[in-house]
PDB file of C-alpha atoms in Angstrom:
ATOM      1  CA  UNK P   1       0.000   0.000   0.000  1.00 56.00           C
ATOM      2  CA  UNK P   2       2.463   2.519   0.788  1.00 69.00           C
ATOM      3  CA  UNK P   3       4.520   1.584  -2.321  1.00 69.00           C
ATOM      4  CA  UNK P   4       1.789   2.348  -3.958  1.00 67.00           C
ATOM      5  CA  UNK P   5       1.064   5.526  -2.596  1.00 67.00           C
ATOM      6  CA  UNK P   6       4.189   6.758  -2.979  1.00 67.00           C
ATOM      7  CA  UNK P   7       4.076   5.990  -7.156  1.00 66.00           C
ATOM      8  CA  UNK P   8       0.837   7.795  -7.345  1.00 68.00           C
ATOM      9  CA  UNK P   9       2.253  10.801  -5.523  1.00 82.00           C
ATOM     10  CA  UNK P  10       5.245  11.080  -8.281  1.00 82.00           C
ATOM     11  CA  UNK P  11       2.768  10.485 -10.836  1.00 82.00           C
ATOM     12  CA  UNK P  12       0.988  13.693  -9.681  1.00 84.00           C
ATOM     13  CA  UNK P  13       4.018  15.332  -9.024  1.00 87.00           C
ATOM     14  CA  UNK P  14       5.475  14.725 -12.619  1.00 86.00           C
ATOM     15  CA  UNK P  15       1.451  15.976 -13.737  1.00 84.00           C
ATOM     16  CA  UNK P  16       1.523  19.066 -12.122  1.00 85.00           C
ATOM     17  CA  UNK P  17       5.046  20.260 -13.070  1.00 88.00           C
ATOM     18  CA  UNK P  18       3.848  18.811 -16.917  1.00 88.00           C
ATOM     19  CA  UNK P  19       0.810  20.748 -16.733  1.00 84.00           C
ATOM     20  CA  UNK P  20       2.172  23.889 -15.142  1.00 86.00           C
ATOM     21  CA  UNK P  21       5.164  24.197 -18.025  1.00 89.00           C
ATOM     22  CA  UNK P  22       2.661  23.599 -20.956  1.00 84.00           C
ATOM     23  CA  UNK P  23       0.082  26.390 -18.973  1.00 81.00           C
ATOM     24  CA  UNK P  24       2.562  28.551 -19.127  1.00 85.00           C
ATOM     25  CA  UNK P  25       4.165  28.611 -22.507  1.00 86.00           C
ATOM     26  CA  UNK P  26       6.269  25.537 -22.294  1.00 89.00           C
ATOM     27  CA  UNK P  27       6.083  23.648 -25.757  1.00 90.00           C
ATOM     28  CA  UNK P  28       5.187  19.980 -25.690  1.00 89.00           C
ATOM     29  CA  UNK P  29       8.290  18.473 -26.870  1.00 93.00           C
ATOM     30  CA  UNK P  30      10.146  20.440 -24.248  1.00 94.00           C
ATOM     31  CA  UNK P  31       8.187  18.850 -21.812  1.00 92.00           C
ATOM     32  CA  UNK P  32       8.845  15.866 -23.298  1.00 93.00           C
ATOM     33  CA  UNK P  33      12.252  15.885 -23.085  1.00 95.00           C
ATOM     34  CA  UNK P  34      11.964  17.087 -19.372  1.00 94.00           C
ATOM     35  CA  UNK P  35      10.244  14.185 -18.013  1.00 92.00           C
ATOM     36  CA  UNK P  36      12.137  11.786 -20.422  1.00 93.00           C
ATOM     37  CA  UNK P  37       9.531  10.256 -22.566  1.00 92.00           C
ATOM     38  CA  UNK P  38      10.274   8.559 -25.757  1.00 93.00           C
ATOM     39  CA  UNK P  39       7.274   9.780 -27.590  1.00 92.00           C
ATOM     40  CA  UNK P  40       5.139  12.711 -28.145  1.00 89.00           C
ATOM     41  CA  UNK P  41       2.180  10.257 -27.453  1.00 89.00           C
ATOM     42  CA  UNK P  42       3.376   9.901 -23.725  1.00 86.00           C
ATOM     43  CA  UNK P  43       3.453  13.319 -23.005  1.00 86.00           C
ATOM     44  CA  UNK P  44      -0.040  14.514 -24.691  1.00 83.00           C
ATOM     45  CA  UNK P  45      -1.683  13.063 -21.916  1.00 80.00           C
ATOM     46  CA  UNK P  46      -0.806  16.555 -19.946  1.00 77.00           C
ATOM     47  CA  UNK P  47      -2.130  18.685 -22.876  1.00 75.00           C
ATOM     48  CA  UNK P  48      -5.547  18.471 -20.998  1.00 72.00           C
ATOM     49  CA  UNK P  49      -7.434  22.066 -20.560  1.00 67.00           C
ATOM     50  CA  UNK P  50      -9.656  22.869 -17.627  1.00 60.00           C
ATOM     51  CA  UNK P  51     -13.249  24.314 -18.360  1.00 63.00           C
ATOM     52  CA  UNK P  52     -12.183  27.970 -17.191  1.00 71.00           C
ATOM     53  CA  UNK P  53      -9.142  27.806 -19.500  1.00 75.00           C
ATOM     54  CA  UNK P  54     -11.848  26.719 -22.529  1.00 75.00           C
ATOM     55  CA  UNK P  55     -14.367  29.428 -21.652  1.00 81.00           C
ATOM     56  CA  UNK P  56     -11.551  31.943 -21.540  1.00 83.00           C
ATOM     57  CA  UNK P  57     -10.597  30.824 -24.981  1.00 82.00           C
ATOM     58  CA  UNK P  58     -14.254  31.452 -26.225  1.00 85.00           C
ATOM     59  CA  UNK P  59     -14.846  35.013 -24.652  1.00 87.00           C
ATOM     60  CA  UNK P  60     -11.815  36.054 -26.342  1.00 87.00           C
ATOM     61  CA  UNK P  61     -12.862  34.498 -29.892  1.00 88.00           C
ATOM     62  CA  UNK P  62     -16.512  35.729 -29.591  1.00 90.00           C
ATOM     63  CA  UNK P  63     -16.641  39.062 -27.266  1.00 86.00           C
ATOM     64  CA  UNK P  64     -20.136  39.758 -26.024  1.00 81.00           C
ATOM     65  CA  UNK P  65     -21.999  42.538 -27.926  1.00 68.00           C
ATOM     66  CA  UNK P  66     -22.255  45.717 -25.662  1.00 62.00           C
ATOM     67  CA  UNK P  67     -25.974  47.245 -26.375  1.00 54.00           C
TER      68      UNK P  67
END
């Protein structure tokens, strides 16, 4: 059990600091390299967005009308 607590909690680590450099302007093979994946396929599983990050995108591609 605690073995396997400890791999999930590097497994979230090595998410985080994936998802944090790609958030902020890190490019994808980069990141790649960084954790030390073999493929591109391995590392798109970071490329994830969150909801707010999506509806930001929107707003900015279709402002709302002022009246």
């Amino acid at each position: 059990l605690r073995r396997r607590q400890r791999q999930m909690c590097i497994r979230d680590r090595r998410h985080t600091f994936a998802s944090a450099m790609l958030n902020n302007g890190a490019t994808l093979n980069s990141v790649k390299e960084l954790l030390g994946h073999h493929s591109l396929a391995s590392t798109e599983v970071y490329t994830h967005i969150t909801f707010e990050e999506l509806k930001q995108s929107y707003n900015q591609a279709f402002p709302k009308r002022k009246s």
